[in-house]
mmCIF file of N, CA and C in Angstrom:
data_model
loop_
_atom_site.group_PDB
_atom_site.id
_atom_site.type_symbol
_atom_site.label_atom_id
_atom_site.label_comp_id
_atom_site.label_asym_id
_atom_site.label_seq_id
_atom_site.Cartn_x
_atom_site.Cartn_y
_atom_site.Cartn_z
ATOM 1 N N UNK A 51 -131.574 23.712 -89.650
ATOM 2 C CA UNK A 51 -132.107 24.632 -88.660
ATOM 3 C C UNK A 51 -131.662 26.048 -88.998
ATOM 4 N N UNK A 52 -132.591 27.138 -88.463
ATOM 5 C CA UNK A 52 -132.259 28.436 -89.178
ATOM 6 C C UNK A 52 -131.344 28.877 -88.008
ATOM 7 N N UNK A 53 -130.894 30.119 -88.535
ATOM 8 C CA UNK A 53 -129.520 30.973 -87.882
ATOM 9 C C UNK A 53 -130.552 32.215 -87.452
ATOM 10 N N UNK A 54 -129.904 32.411 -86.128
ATOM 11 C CA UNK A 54 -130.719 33.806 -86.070
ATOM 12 C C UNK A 54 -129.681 34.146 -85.316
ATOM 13 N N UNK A 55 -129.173 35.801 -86.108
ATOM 14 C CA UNK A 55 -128.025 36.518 -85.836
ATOM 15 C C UNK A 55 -128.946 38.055 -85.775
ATOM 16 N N UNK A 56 -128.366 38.652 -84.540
ATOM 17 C CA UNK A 56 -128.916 39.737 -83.748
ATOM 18 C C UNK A 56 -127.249 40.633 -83.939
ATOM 19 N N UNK A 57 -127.917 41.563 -84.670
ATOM 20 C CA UNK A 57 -126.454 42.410 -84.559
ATOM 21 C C UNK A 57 -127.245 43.840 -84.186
ATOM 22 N N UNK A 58 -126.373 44.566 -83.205
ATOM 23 C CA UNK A 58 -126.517 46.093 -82.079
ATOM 24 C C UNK A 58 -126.086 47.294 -83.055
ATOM 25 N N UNK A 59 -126.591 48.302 -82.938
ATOM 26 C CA UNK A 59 -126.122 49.418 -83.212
ATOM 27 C C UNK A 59 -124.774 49.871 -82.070
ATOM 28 N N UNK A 60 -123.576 50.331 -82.009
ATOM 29 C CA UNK A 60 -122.726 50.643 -81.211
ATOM 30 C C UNK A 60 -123.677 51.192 -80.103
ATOM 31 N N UNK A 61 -124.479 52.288 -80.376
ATOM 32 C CA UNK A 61 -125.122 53.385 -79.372
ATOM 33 C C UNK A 61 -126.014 52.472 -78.580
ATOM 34 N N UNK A 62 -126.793 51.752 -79.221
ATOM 35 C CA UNK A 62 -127.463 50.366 -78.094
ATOM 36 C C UNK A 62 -127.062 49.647 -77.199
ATOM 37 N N UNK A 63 -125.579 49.199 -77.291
ATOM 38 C CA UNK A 63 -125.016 48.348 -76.220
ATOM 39 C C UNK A 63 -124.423 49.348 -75.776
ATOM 40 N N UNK A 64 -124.258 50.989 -75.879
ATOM 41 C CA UNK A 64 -123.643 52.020 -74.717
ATOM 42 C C UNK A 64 -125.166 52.212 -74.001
ATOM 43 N N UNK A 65 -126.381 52.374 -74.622
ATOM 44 C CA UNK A 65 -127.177 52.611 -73.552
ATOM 45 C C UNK A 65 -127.714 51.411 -72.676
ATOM 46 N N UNK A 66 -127.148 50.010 -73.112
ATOM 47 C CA UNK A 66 -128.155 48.699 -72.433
ATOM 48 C C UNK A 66 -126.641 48.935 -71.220
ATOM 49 N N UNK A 67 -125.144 49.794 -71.372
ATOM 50 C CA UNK A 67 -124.334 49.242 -70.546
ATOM 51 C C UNK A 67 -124.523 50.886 -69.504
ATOM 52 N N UNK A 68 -125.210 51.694 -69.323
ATOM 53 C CA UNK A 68 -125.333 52.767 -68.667
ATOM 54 C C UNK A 68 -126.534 52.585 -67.627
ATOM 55 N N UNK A 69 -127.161 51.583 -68.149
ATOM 56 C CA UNK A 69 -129.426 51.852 -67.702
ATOM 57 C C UNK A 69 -128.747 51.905 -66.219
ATOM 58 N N UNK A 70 -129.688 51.839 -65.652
ATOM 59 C CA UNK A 70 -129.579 51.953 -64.112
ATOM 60 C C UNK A 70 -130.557 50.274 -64.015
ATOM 61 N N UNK A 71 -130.693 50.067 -62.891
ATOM 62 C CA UNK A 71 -131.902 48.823 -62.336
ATOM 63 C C UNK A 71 -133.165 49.298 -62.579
ATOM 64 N N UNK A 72 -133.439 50.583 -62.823
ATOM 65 C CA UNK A 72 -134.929 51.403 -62.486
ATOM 66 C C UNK A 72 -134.765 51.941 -63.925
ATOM 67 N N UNK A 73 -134.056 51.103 -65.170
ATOM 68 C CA UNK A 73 -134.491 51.715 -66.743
ATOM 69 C C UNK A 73 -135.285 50.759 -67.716
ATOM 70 N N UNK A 74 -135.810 50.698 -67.775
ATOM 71 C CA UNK A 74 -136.675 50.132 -69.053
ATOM 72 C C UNK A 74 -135.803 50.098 -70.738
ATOM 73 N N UNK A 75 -135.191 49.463 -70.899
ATOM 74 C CA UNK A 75 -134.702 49.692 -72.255
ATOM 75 C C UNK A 75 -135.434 48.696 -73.017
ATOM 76 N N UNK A 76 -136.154 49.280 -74.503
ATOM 77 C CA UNK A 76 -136.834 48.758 -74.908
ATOM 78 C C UNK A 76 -136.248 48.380 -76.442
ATOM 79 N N UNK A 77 -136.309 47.267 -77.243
ATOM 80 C CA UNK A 77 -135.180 46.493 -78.609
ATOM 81 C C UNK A 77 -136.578 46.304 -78.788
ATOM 82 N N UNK A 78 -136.616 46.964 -80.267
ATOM 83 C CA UNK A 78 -137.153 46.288 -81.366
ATOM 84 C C UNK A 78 -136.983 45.558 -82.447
ATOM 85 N N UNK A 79 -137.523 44.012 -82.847
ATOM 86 C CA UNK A 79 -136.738 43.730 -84.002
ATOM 87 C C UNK A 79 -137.935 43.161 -84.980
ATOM 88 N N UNK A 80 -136.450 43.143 -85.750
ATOM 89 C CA UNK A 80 -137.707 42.792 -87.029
ATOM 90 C C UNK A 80 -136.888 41.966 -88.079
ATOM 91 N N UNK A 81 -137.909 41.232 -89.039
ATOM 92 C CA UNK A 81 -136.865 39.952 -89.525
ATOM 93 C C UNK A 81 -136.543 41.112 -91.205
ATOM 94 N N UNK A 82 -135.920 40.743 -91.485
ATOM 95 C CA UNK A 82 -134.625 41.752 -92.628
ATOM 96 C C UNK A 82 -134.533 41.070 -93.607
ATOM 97 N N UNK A 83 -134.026 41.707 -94.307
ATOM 98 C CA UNK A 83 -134.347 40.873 -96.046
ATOM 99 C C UNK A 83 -132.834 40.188 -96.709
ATOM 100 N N UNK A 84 -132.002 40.492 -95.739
ATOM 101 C CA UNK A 84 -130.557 40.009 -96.051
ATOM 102 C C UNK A 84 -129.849 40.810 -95.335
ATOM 103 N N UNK A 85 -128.919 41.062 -95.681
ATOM 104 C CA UNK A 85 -127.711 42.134 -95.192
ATOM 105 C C UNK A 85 -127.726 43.686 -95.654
ATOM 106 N N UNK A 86 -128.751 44.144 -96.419
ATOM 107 C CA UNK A 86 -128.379 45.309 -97.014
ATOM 108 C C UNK A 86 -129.712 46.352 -95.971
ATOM 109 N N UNK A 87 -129.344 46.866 -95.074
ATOM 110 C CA UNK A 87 -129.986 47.408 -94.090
ATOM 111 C C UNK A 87 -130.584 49.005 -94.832
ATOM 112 N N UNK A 88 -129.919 49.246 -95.848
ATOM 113 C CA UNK A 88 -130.779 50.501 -96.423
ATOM 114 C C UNK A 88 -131.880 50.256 -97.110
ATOM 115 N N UNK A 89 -132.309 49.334 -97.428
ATOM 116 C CA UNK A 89 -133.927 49.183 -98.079
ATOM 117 C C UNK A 89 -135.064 48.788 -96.532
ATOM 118 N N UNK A 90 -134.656 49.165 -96.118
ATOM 119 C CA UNK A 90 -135.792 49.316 -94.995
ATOM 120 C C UNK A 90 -136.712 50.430 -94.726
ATOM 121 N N UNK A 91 -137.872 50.094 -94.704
ATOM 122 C CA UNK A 91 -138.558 51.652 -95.230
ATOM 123 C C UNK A 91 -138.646 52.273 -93.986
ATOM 124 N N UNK A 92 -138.560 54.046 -93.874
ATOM 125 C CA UNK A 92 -138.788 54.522 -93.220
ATOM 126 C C UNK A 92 -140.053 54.280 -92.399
ATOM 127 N N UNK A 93 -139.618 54.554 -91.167
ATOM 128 C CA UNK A 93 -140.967 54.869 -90.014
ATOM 129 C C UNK A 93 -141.922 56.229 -90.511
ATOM 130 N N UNK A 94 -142.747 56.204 -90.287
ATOM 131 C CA UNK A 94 -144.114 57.330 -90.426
ATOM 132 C C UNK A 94 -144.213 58.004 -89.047
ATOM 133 N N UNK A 95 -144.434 58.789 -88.469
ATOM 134 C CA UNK A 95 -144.816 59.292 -87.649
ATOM 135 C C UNK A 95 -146.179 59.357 -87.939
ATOM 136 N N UNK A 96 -147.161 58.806 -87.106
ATOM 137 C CA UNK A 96 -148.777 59.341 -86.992
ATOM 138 C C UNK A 96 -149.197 59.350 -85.643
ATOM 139 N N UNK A 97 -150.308 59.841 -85.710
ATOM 140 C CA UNK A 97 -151.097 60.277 -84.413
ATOM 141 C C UNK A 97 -150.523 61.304 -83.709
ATOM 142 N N UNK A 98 -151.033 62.278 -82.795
ATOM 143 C CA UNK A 98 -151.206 63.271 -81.943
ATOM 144 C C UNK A 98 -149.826 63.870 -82.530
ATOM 145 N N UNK A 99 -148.692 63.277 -82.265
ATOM 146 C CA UNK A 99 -147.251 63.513 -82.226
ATOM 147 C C UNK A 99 -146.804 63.694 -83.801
ATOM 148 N N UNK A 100 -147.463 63.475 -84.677
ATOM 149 C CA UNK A 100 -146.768 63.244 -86.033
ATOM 150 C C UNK A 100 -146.308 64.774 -86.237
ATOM 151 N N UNK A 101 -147.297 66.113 -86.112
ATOM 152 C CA UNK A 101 -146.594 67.259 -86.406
ATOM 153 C C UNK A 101 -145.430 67.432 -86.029
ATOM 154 N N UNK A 102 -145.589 67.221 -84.776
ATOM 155 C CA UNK A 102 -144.307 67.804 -84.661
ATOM 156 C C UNK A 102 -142.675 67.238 -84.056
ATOM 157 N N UNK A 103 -143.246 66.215 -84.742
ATOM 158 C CA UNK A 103 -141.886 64.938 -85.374
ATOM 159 C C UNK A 103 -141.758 65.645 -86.945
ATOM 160 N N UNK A 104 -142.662 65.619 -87.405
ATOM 161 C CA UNK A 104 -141.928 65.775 -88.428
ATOM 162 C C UNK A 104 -141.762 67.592 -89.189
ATOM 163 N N UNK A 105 -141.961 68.437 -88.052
ATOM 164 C CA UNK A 105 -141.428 69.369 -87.785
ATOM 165 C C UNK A 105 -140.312 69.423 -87.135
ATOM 166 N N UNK A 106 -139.622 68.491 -86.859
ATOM 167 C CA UNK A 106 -138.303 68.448 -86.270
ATOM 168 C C UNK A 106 -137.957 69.081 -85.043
ATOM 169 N N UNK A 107 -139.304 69.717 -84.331
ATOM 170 C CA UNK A 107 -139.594 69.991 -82.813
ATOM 171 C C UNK A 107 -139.149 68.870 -81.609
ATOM 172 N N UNK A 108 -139.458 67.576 -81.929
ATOM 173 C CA UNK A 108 -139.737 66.105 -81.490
ATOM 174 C C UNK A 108 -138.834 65.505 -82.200
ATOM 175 N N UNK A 109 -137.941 64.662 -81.389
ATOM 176 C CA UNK A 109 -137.436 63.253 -82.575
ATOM 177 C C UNK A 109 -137.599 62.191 -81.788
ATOM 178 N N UNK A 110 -137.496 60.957 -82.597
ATOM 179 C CA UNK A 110 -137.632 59.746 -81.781
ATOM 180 C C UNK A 110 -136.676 59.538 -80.787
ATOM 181 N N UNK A 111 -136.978 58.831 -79.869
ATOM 182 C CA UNK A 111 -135.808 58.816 -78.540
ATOM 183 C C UNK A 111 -135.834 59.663 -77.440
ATOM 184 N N UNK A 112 -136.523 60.717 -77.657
ATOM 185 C CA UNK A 112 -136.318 61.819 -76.894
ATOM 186 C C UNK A 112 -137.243 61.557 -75.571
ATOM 187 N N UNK A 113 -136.472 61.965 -74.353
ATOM 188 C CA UNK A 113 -137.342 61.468 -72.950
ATOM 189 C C UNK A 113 -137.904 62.280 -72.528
ATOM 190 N N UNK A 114 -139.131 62.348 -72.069
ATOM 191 C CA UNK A 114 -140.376 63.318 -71.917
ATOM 192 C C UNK A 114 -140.494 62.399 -70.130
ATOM 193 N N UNK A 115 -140.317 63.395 -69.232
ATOM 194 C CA UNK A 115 -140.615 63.431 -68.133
ATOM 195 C C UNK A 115 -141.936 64.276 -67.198
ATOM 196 N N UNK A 116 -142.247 64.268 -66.740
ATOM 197 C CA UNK A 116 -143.133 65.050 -65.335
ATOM 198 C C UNK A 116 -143.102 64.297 -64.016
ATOM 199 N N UNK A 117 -143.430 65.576 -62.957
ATOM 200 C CA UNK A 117 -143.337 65.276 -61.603
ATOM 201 C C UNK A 117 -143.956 65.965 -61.019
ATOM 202 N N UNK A 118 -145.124 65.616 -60.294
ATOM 203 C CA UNK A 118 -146.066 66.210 -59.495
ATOM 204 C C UNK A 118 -145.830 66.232 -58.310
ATOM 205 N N UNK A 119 -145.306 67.045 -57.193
ATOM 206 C CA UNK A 119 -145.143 67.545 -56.346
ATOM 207 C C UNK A 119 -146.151 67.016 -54.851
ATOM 208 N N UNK A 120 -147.319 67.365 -55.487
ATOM 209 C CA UNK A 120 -148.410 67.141 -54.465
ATOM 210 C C UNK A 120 -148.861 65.807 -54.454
ATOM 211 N N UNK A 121 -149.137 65.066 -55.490
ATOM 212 C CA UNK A 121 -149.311 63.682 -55.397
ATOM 213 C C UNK A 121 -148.147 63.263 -55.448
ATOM 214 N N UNK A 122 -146.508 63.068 -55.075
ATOM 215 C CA UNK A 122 -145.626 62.761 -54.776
ATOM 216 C C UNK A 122 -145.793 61.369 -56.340
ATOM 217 N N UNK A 123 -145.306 61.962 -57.550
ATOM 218 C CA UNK A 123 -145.626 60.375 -58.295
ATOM 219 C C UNK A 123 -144.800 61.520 -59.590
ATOM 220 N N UNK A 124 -144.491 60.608 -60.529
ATOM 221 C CA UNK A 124 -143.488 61.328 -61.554
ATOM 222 C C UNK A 124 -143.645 60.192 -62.649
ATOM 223 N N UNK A 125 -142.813 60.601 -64.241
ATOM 224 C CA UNK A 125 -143.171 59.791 -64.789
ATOM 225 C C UNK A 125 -142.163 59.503 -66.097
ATOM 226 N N UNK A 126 -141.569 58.943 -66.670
ATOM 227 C CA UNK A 126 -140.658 59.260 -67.788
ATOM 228 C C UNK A 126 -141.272 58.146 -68.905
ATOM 229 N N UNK A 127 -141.111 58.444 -69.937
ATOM 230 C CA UNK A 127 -141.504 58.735 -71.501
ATOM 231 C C UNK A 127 -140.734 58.771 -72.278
ATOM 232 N N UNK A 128 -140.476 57.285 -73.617
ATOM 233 C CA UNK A 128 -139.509 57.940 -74.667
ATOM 234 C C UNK A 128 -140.248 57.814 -75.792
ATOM 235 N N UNK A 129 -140.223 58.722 -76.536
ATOM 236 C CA UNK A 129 -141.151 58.968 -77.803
ATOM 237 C C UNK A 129 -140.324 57.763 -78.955
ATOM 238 N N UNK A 130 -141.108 57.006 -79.821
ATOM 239 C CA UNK A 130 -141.234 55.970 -80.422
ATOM 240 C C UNK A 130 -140.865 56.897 -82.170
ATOM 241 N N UNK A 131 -140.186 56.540 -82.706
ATOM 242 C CA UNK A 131 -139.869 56.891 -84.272
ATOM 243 C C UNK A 131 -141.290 56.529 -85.033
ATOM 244 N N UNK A 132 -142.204 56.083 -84.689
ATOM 245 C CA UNK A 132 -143.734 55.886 -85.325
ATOM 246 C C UNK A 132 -144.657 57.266 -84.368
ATOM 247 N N UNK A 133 -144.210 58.258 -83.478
ATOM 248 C CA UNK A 133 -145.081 59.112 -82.603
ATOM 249 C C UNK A 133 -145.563 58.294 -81.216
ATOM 250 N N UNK A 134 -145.386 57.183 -81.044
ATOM 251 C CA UNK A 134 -146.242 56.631 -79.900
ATOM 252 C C UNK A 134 -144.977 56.977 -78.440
ATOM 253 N N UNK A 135 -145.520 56.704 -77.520
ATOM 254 C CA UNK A 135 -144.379 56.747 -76.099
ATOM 255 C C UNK A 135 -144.522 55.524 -75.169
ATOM 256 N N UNK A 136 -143.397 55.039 -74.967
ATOM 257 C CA UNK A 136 -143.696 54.036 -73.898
ATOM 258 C C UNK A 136 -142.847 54.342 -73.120
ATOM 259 N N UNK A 137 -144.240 54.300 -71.983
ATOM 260 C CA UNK A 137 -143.993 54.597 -70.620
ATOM 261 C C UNK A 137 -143.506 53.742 -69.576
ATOM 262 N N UNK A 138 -142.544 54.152 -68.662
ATOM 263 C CA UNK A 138 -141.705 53.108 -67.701
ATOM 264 C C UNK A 138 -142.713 52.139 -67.189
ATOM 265 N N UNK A 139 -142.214 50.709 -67.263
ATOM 266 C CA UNK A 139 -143.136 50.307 -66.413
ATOM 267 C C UNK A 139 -144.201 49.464 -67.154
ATOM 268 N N UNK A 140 -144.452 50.111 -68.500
ATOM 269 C CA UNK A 140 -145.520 49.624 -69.204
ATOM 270 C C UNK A 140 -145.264 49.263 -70.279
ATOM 271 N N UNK A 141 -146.025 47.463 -70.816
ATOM 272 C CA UNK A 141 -145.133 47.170 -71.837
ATOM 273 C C UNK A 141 -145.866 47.264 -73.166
ATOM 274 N N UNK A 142 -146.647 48.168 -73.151
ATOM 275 C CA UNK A 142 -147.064 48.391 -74.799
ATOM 276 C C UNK A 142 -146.986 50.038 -74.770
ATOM 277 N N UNK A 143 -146.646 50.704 -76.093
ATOM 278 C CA UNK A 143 -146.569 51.908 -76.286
ATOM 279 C C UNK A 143 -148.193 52.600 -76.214
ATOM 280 N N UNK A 144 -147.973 53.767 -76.094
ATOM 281 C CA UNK A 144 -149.413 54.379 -75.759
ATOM 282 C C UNK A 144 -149.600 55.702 -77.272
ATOM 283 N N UNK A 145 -150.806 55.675 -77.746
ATOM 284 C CA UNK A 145 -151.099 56.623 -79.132
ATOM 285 C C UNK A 145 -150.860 58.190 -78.523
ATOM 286 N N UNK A 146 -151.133 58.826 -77.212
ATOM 287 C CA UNK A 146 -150.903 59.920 -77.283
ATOM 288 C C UNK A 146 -150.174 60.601 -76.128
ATOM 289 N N UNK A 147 -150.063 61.657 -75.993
ATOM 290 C CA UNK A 147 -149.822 62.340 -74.348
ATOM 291 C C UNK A 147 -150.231 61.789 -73.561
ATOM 292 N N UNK A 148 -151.845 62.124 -73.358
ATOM 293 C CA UNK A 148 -152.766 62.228 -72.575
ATOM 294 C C UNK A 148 -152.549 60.536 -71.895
ATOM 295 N N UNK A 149 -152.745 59.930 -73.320
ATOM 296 C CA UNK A 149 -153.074 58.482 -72.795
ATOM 297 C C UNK A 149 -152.053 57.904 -71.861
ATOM 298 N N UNK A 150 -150.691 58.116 -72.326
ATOM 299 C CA UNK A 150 -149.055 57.558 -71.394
ATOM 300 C C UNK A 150 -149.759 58.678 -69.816
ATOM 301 N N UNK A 151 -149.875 59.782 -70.274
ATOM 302 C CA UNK A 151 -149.994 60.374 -68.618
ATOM 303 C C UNK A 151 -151.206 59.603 -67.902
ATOM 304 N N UNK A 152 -152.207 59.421 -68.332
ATOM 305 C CA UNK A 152 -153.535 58.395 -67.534
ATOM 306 C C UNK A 152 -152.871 57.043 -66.957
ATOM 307 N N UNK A 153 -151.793 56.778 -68.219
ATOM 308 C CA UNK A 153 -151.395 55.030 -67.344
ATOM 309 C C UNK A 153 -150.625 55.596 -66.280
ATOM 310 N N UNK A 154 -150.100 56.477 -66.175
ATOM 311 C CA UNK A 154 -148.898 56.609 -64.829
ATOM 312 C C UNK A 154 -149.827 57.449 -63.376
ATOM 313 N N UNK A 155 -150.711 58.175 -63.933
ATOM 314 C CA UNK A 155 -151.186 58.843 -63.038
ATOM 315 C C UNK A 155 -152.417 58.221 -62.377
ATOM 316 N N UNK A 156 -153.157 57.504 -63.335
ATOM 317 C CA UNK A 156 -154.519 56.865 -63.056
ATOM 318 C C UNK A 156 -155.596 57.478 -62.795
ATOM 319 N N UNK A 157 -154.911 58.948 -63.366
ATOM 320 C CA UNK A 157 -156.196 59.728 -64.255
ATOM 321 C C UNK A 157 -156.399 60.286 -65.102
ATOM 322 N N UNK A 158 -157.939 60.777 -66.080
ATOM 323 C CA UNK A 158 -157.693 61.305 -67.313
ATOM 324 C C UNK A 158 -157.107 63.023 -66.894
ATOM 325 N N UNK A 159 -156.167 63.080 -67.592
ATOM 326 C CA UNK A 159 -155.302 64.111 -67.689
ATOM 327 C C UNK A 159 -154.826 64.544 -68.563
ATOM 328 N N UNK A 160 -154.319 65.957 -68.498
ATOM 329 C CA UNK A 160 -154.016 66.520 -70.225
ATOM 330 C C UNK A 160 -152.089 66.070 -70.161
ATOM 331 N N UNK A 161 -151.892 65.487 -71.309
ATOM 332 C CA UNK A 161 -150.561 65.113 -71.723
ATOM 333 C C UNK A 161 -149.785 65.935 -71.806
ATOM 334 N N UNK A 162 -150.915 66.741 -72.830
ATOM 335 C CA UNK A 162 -149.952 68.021 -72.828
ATOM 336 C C UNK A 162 -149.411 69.088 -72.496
ATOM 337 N N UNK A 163 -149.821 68.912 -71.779
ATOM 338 C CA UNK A 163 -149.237 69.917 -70.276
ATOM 339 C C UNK A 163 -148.108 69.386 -69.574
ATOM 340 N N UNK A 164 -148.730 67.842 -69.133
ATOM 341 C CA UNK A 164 -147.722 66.990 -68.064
ATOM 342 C C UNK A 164 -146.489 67.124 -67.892
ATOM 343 N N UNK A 165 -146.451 66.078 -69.908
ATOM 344 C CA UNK A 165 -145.162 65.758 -70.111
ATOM 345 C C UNK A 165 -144.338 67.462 -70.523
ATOM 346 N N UNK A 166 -143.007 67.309 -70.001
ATOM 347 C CA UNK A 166 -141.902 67.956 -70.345
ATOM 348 C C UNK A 166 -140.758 67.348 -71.332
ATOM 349 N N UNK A 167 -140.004 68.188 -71.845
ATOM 350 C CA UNK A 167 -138.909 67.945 -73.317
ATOM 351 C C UNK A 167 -137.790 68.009 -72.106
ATOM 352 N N UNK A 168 -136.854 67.521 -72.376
ATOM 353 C CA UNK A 168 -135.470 67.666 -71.652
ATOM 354 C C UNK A 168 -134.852 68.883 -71.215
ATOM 355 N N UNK A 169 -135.489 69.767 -71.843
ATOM 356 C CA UNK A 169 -135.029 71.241 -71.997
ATOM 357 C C UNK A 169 -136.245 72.251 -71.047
ATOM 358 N N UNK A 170 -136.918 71.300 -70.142
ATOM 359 C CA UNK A 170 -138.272 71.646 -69.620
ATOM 360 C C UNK A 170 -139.486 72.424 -70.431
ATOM 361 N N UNK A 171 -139.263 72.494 -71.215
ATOM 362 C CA UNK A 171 -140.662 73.100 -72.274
ATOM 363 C C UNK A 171 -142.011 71.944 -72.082
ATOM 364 N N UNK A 172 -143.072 71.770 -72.069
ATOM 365 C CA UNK A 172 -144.099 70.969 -71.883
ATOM 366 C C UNK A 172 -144.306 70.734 -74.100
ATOM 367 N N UNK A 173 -145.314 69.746 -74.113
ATOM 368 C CA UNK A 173 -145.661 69.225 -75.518
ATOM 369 C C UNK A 173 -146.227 70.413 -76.110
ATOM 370 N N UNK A 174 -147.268 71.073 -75.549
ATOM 371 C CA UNK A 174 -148.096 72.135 -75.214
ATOM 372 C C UNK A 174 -147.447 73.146 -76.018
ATOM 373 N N UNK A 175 -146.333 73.504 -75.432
ATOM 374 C CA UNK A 175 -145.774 74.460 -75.768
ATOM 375 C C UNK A 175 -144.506 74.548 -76.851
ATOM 376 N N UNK A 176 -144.534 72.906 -77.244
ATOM 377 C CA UNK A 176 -143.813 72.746 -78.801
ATOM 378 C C UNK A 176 -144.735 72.702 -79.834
ATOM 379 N N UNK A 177 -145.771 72.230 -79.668
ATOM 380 C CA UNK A 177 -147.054 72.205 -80.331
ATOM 381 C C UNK A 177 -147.710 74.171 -80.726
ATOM 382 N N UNK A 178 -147.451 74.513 -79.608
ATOM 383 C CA UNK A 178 -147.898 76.265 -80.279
ATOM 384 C C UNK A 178 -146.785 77.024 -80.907
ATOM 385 N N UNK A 179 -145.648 76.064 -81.181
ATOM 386 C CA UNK A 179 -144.714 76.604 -82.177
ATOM 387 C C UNK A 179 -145.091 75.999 -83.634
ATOM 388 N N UNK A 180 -145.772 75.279 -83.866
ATOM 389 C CA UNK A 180 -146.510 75.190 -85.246
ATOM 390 C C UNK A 180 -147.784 75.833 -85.423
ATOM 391 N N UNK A 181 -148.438 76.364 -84.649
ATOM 392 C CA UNK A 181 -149.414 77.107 -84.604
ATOM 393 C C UNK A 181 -149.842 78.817 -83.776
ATOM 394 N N UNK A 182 -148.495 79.587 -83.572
ATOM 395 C CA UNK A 182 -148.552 80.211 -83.015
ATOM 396 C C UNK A 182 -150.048 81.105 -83.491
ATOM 397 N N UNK A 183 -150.595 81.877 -82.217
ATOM 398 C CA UNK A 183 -151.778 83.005 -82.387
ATOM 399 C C UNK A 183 -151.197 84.233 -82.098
#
């Protein structure tokens, strides 16, 4: 019978021992070629998000929040090391802004506006730092 051994990054079992009841922590795994964890190929960033991941604007992990006031409803977001975000609540990752803000809001809406960076800047406005006019 096979062995299946699950070993944590230190920083994983500090965030699975912090979550609150109301966190979503999401483990990805994947089957490995032995023990030597550096031949694992890098993640790609693609779709909507790839600029500016790999402009170093964006990194993976990072929690992208909004909160609408008037419709009393809010929303948090952690950006995926491939560009995608999965949103609280929901168990497949979503390809763009727009799309994670439609599942939480339950309407089509611009993403990039919505969501906010930790530092309150919107996507919007990390995005016109690769393209300033």
């Amino acid at each position: 019978m096979a062995t299946l051994s699950i070993h944590f990054d230190p920083a994983v079992i500090a965030r699975l021992t912090s979550a609150s009841g109301d966190d979503t922590i999401h483990v990805t795994l994947s089957l490995g070629g032995g023990s030597d964890a550096a031949t694992a190929s890098p993640v790609i960033p693609h779709g909507p998000l790839a600029a500016l991941m790999q402009a170093g604007l964006l990194k993976p992990d990072t929690v992208l929040t909004f909160h609408q006031r008037r419709a009393n409803r809010s929303g948090r977001a952690v950006v995926t090391a491939d560009g995608q975000l999965i949103v609280d609540g929901h168990p497949s990752p979503f390809p763009s802004p727009s799309k994670a803000a439609e599942a939480v809001t339950g309407n089509v809406i611009n993403g990039w506006t919505l969501w906010h960076m930790p530092d309150g800047s919107t996507l919007d406005q990390m995005r016109q730092k690769l393209d300033p006019k």
